[in-house]
XYZ file of C-alpha atoms in Angstrom:
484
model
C 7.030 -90.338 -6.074
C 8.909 -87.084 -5.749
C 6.080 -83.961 -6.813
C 7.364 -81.220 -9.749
C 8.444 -77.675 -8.936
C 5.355 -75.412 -8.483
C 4.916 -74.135 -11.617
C 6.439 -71.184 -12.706
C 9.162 -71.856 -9.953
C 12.468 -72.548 -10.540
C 13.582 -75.815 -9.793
C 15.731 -76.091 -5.796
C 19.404 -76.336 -6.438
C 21.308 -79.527 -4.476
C 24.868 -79.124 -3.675
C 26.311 -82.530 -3.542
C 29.292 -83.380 -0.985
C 31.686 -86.188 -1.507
C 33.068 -88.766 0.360
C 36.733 -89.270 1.589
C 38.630 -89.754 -1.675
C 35.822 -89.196 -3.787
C 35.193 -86.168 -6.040
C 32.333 -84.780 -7.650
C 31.825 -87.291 -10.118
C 30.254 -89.577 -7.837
C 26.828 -87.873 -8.167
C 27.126 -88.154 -12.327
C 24.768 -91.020 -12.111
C 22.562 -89.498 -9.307
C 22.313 -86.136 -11.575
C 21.398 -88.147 -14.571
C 18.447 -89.948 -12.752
C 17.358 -86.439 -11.012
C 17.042 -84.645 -14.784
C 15.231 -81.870 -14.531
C 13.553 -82.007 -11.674
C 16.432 -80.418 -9.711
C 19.346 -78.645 -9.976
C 22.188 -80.787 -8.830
C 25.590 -78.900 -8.142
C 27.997 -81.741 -6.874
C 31.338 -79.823 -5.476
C 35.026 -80.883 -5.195
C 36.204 -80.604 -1.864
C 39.514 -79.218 -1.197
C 42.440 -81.812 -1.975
C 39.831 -84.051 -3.842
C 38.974 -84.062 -7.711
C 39.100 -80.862 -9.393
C 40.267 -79.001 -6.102
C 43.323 -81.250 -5.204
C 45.868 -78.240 -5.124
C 42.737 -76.194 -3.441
C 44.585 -75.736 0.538
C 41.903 -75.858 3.917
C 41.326 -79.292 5.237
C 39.196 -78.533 8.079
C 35.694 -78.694 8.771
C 35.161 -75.301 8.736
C 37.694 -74.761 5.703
C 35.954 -76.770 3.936
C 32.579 -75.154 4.603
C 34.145 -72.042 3.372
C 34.769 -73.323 0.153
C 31.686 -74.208 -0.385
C 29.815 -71.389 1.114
C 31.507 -69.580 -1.563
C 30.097 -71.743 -4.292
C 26.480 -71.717 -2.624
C 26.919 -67.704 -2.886
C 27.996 -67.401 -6.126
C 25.383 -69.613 -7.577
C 22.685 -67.975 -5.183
C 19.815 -69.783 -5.513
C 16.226 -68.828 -4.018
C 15.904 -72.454 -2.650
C 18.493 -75.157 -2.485
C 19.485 -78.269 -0.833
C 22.421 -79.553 0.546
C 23.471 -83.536 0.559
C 26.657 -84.631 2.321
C 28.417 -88.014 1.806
C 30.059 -89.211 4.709
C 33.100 -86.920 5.077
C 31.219 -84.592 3.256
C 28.183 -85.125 5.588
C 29.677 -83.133 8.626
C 30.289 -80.254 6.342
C 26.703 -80.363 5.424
C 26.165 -79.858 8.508
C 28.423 -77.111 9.303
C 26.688 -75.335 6.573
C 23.225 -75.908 7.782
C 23.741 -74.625 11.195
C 25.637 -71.297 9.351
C 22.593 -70.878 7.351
C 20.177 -71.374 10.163
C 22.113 -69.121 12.076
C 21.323 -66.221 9.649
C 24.356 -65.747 7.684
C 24.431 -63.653 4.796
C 24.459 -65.528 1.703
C 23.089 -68.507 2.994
C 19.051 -67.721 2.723
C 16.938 -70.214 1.152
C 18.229 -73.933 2.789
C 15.002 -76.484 2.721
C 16.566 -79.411 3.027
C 19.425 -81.529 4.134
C 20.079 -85.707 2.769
C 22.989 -86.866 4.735
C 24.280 -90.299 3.373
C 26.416 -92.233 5.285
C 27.234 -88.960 7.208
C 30.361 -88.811 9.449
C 28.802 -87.448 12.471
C 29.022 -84.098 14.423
C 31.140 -86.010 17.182
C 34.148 -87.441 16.050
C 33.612 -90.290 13.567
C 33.327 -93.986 14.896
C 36.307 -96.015 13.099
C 38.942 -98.821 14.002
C 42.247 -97.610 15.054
C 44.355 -100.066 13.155
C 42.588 -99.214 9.931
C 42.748 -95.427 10.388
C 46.673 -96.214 11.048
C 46.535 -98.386 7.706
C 44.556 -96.095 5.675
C 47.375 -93.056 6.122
C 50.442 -95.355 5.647
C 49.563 -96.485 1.983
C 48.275 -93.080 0.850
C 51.614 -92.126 0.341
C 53.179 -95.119 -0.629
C 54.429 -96.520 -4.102
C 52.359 -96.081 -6.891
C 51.867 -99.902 -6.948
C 50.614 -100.118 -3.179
C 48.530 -96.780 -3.357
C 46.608 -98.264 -6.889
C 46.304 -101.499 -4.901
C 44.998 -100.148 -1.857
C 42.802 -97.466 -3.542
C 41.155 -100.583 -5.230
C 40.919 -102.349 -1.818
C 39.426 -99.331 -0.290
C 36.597 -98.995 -3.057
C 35.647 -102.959 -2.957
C 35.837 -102.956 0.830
C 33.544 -99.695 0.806
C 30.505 -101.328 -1.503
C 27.753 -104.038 -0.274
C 28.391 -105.766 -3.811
C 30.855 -105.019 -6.542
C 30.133 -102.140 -8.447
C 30.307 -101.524 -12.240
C 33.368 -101.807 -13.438
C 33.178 -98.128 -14.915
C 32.079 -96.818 -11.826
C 34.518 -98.573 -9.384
C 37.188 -97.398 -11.953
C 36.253 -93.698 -11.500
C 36.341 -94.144 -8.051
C 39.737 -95.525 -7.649
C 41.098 -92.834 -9.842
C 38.992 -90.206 -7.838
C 41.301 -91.530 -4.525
C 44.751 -91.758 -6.468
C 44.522 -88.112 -7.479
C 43.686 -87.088 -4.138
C 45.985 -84.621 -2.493
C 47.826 -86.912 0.309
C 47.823 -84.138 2.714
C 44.080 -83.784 2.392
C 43.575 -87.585 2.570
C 45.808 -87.542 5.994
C 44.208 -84.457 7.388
C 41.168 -85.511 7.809
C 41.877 -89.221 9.201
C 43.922 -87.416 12.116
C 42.456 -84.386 12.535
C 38.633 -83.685 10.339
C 37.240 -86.863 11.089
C 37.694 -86.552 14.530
C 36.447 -82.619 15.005
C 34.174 -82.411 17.890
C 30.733 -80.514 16.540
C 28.298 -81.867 18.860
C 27.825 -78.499 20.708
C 28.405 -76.045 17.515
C 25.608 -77.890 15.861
C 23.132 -78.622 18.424
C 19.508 -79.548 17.037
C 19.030 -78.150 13.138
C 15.604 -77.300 11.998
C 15.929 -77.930 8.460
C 14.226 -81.195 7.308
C 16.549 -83.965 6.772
C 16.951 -87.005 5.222
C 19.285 -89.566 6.554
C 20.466 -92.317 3.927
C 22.596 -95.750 5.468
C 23.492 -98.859 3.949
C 22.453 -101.920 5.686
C 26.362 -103.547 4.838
C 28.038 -100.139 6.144
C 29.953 -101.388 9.306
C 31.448 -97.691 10.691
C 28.533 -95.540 9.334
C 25.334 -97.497 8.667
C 22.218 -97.308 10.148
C 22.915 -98.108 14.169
C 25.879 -95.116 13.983
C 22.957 -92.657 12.099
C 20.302 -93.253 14.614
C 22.793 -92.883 17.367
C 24.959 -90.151 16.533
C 23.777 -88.155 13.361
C 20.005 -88.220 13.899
C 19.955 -86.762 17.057
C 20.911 -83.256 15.788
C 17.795 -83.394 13.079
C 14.868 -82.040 14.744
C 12.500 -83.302 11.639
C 14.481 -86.439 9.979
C 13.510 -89.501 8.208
C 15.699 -92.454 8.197
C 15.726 -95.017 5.267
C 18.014 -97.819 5.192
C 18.883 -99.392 1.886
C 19.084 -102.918 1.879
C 22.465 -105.168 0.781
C 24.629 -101.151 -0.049
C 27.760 -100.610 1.755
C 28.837 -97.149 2.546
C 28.898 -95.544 -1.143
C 25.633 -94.658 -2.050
C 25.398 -92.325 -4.433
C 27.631 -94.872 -6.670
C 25.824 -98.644 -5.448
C 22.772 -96.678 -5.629
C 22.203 -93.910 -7.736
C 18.576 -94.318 -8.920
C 17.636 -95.233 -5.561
C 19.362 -91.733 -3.537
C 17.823 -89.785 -6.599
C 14.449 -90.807 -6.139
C 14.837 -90.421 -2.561
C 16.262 -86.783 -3.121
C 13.857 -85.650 -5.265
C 10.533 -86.672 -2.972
C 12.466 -85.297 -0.353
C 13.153 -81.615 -2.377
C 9.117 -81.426 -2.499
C 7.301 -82.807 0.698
C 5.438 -81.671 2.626
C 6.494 -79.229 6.123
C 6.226 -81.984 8.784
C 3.211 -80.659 11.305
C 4.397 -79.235 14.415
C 4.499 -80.914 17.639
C 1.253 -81.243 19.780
C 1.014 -80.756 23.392
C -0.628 -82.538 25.564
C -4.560 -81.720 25.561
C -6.287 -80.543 29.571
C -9.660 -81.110 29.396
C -12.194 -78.777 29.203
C -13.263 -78.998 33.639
C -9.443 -78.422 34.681
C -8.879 -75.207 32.044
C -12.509 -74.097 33.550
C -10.741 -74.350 37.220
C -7.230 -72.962 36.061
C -9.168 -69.363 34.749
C -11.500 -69.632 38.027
C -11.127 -67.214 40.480
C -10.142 -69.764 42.923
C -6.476 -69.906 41.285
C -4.166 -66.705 42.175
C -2.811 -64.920 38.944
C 0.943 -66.073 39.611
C 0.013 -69.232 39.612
C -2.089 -69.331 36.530
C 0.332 -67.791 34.472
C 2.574 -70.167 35.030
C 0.686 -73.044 34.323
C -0.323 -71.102 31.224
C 3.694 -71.601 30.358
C 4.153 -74.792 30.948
C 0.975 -75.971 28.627
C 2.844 -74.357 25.525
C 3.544 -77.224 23.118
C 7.434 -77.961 23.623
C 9.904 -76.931 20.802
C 10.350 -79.861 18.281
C 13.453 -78.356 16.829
C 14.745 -77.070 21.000
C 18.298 -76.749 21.227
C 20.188 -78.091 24.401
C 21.955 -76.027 26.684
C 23.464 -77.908 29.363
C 23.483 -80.985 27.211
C 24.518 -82.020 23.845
C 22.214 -83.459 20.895
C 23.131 -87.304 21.637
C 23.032 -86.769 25.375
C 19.653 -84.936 24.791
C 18.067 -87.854 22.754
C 19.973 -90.307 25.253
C 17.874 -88.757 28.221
C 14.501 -88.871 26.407
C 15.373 -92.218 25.668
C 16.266 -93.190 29.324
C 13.099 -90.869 30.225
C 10.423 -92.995 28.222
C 11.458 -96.109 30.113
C 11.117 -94.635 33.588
C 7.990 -92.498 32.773
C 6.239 -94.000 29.762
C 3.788 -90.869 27.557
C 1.127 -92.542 25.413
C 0.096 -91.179 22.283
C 2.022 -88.343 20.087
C 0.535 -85.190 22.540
C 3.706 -85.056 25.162
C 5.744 -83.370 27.237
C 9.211 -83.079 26.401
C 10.284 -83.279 29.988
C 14.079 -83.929 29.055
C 14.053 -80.802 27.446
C 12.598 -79.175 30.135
C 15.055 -80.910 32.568
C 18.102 -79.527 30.118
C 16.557 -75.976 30.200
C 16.408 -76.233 33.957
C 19.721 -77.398 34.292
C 21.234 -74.483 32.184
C 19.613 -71.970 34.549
C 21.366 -73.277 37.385
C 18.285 -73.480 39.134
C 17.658 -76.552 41.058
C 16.377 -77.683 44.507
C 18.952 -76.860 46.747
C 20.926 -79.800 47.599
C 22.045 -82.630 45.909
C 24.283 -86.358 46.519
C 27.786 -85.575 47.868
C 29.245 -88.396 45.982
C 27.971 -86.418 42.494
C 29.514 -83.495 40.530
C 27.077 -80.288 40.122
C 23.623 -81.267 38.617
C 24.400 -80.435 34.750
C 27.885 -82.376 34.987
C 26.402 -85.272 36.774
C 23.900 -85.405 34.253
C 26.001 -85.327 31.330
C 28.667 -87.943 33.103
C 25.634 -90.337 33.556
C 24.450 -90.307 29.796
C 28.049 -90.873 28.816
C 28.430 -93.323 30.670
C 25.255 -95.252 30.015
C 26.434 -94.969 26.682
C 29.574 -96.712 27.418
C 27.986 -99.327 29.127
C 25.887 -100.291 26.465
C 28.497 -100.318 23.683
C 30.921 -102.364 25.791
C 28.906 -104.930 27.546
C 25.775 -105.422 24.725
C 28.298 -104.176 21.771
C 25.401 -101.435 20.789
C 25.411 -97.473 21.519
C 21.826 -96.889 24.385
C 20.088 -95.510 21.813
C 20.620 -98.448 19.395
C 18.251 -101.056 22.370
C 15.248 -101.859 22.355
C 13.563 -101.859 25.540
C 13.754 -104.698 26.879
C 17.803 -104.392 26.677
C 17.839 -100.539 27.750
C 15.291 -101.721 30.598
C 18.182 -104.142 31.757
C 20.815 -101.039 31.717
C 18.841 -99.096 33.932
C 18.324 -101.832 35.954
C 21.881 -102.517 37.016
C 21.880 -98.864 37.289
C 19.215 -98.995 39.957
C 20.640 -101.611 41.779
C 24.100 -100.935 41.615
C 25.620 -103.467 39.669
C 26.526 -101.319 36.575
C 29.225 -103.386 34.834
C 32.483 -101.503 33.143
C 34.060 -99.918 36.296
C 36.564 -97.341 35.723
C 35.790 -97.522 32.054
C 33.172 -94.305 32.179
C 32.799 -91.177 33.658
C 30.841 -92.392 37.256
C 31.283 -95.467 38.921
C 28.371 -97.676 40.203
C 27.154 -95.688 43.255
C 27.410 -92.468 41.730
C 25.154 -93.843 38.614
C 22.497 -95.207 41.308
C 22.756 -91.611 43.064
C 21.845 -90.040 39.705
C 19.065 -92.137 39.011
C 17.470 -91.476 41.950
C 17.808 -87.412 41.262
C 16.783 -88.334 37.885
C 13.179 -89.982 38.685
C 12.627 -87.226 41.066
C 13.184 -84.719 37.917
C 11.029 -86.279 35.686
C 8.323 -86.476 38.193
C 8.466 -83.182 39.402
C 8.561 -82.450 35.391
C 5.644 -83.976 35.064
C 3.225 -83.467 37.642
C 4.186 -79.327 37.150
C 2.320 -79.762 33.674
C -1.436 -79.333 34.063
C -2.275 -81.717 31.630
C -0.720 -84.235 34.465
C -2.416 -82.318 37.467
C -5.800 -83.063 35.290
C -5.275 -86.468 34.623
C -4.784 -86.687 38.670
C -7.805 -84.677 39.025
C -5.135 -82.290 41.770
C -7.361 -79.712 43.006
C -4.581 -78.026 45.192
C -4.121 -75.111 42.783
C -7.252 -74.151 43.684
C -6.774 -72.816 47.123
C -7.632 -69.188 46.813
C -7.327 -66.930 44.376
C -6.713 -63.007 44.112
C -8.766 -61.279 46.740
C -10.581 -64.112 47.250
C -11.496 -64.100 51.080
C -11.573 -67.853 51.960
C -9.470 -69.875 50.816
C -8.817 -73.963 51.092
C -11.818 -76.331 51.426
C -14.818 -77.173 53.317
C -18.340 -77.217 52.684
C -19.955 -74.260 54.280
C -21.888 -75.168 57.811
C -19.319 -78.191 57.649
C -16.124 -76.931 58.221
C -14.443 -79.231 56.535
C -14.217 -82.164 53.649
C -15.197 -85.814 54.428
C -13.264 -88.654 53.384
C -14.538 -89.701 49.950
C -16.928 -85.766 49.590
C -15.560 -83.605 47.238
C -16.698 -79.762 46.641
C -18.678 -78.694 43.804
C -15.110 -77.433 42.180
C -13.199 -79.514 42.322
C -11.951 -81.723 39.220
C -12.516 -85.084 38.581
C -9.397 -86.584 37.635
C -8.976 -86.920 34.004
C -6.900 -90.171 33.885
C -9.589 -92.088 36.539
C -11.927 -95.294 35.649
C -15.814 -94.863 35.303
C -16.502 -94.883 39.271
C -13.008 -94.714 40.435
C -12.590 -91.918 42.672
C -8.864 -90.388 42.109
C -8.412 -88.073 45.125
C-alpha cells in the first residue's frame, strides 16, 4: 500500500501524458481512484483533446507545452507519468529537469506505461501505413477504424463508456497531429539526448501489448532508468490507464511515497590487502590509483561512447563472459565505456575492425540483430542459456544473419576477443580482484623504500611454494589452497 503525504506536506502533483489519440480524459478513472492522496494533472497534448488546434508535434514541441503547464502550476514536488506516445515526452522532460532547467525543480518520480521508447518506436510497417490512410478518410471509415483501433489496443473489451470516450478522444484528434507523429515523433531518435535518468521510475506493460509490452520495456525503455521497477499486468493490452485504472493508481501512488532505493555497493577488499595497499611497500602513484578504482561505480553513470541500450547490452554480454556473484560489483562495462570515450586504449587493435568505440557499438548492434532475427527476441530479452548460444557462434564464427548487421562474422569474433581482454584487464585493475587473487605484485617497493621486490633476507630469493611475511593470502582461495 501506497504511504500518505508527510504530514503537513502538500500532497506531489502527477502530470499525466496521453497516448496516441487519446486525451486527458483517460486518467478520469485513475484520478478518481488516486483521491486525495495526489494531485493528478492529466494534460492534452497538442492536436489531441482539448489542444487539437494547439500547433508543435514534435518531441520536443510537445515537451514545451507541457513544461509550460508544469511551470505555471509549480509545484514543490511532482511526478510525471507518460502513456506510450506520451511516454517519450516524459522522458524528454525528465532529462530537462535533471539537467537543471529553470522551472523544472522538484521531479521525484517518473511511471512510464506502455512508453514509446527513446529510440524510435518498434511497430509494423503495413500498420503504420494503415493507421495514416484512414485518419483522414470518410467519416464512416475514420469512426470505424477509430473503433478498431481502441478494441485492437485492449487485452479484453473495455466498458462500453470508456471505449466510447476513447473513440471520440481519436475522432477529434487533429489529423496532422495523428500523422506527425506516425512518420516523424514516433520515430525521433533520443537514445543519446536521454542517456541514463536518475529519477526513480516505474515502468507499467501489459502482458497482451504486442509493440510495447513488457519484452520492448526491458529492452529499450528500461535501460535509460538508472533506479526502475518493472511490473507487468497480467491479460491488459496497451491502454492502461483505461483497462486498468485502479490497478496504475495504486501502483502510482506507492510509487509517489517509497522509499530512495540504497545506493550501489562496491565490492568489499578485505581487511590484509587494504593493510598492504597503505604499506609502505606500495609507491604513492600507485596507491592512489587503486584508491580510484575501489570507489563504488555510479548506479545512475551516463554513457559516453555508448548509448543506454548498448550500455545495458554490454553488461549483459559482460555477465556471461565474466560472471560477479552477489550485489557488491564492478561495473566494468561502464568502466570499459568511460575508457573508450577517452580515446585511451592499448595501442593497437584488429585491422579488420573500425576504431575501438565504433567497433564496440557495431558489435552490440549487431548482436542485437542477431537475436531478434534468428531467436525472434531483442539480446536483452534471453535468458542465458539462449544469449550463451549467441556468443557462442560469435566465438566461433558462425554468427548467422550476414550482411544483415553492422560486422560480419570475422569481425564479430575479432571483437570478442578485444572484448574478453577488456573485461579482464577491467577486472583484475580493481583491488578487490587483485585480493581475491591474493596478487602481491603491487607491493614491490614503495616511496624511498631502498629494496624493493622479494626475497627473504640471507636467502636471496623466494622458494617455490614460501611466501614473505607480507604478502596476501588470496582472498578468493580454499582453506589450504595456496593461490600464488
Amino acid at each position: 500500500m501506497d504511504q500518505p503525504a508527510p504530514t503537513g506536506a502538500p500532497p506531489p502533483t502527477v502530470f499525466c501524458l496521453h497516448f496516441l489519440g487519446g486525451s486527458a480524459r483517460e486518467w478520469e478513472p485513475v484520478a478518481r481512484r488516486l483521491g486525495g492522496r495526489l494531485v493528478v494533472v492529466p494534460i492534452d497534448l497538442p492536436g489531441f483533446g482539448a489542444a487539437a488546434d494547439v500547433p508543435g508535434f514534435s518531441v520536443a514541441a510537445m515537451a514545451d507545452h507541457v513544461a509550460a503547464r508544469i511551470r505555471d502550476a509549480a509545484p514543490t514536488r511532482w511526478l510525471i507519468a507518460g502513456h506510450s506516445m506520451g511516454a517519450k515526452v516524459a522522458l524528454a522532460l525528465a532529462r530537462r529537469s535533471e539537467d537543471g532547467e529553470a522551472g523544472l525543480e522538484g521531479l521525484a518520480g517518473l511511471v512510464l506505461l506502455a512508453g514509446s521508447p527513446p529510440s524510435p518506436e518498434p511497430m509494423d510497417e503495413e500498420r503504420r501505413r494503415a493507421m495514416i490512410a484512414w485518419i483522414g478518410a470518410e467519416p464512416e471509415v475514420r469512426r470505424r477504424e477509430a473503433a478498431r483501433y481502441v478494441a485492437n489496443n485492449v487485452g479484453a473489451p473495455l466498458d462500453p463508456e470508456r471505449e466510447a470516450t476513447a473513440v471520440a478522444d481519436v475522432l477529434r484528434a487533429d489529423p496532422a497531429a495523428w500523422i506527425a507523429w506516425l512518420t516523424d515523433g514516433s520515430r525521433e531518435d533520443w537514445c543519446g539526448r536521454i542517456g541514463v535518468l536518475r529519477t526513480p521510475a516505474l515502468i507499467l506493460s501489459g502482458s497482451q501489448d504486442a509493440d510495447l509490452g513488457p519484452e520492448a520495456q526491458g529492452a529499450l525503455m528500461a535501460p535509460h532508468c538508472a533506479d526502475v521497477r518493472a511490473v507487468t499486468l497480467d491479460g491488459a493490452g496497451h491502454l492502461l490507464p483505461l483497462e486498468r485504472p485502479e490497478a496504475v493508481a495504486d501502483l502510482i501512488g506507492e510509487h509517489a511515497f517509497a522509499p530512495p532505493s540504497p545506493p550501489g555497493k562496491a565490492p568489499v577488499i578485505d581487511a590484509a590487502y587494504r593493510g598492504l595497499i597503505e604499506s609502505d611497500r606500495v609507491n604513492s602513484r600507485l596507491r592512489g590509483a587503486l584508491h580510484d578504482r575501489a570507489k563504488p561505480d555510479d548506479p545512475g553513470y551516463r554513457p559516453r561512447a555508448l548509448d543506454a541500450v548498448e550500455l545495458a547490452i554490454l553488461r549483459a554480454v559482460i555477465d556471461r563472459v565474466l560472471p560477479q556473484p552477489g550485489d557488491a560489483r564492478i561495473d566494468i562495462a561502464a568502466r570499459i565505456d568511460a575508457r573508450l570515450a577517452s580515446g585511451a586504449g592499448d595501442g593497437w587493435r584488429f585491422a579488420a575492425l573500425p576504431p575501438d568505440a565504433q567497433a564496440y557499438r557495431a558489435a552490440l548492434r549487431s548482436l542485437d540483430a542477431v537475436a531478434s532475427a534468428a531467436l525472434g527476441h531483442p539480446f536483452l530479452a534471453l535468458d542465458g542459456a539462449r544469449q550463451d548460444g549467441v556468443l557462442t557462434a560469435v566465438e566461433a564464427g558462425t554468427l548467422p544473419g550476414e550482411g544483415s548487421r553492422p560486422l560480419d562474422a570475422e569481425q564479430m569474433t575479432f571483437w570478442f576477443e578485444d572484448l574478453r581482454g577488456d573485461v579482464v584487464r577491467t577486472y583484475l585493475a580493481h583491488p578487490a580482484a587483485l585480493a581475491r587473487l591474493g596478487f602481491s605484485g603491487i607491493g614491490a617497493g614503495g616511496d624511498g623504500v631502498p629494496t624493493v621486490g622479494f626475497g627473504h633476507v640471507g636467502l636471496g630469493q623466494v622458494g617455490l611454494g614460501e611466501r614473505e611475511a607480507w604478502e596476501p593470502v588470496a582472498a578468493g582461495a580454499s582453506q589450504g589452497e595456496d593461490a600464488r
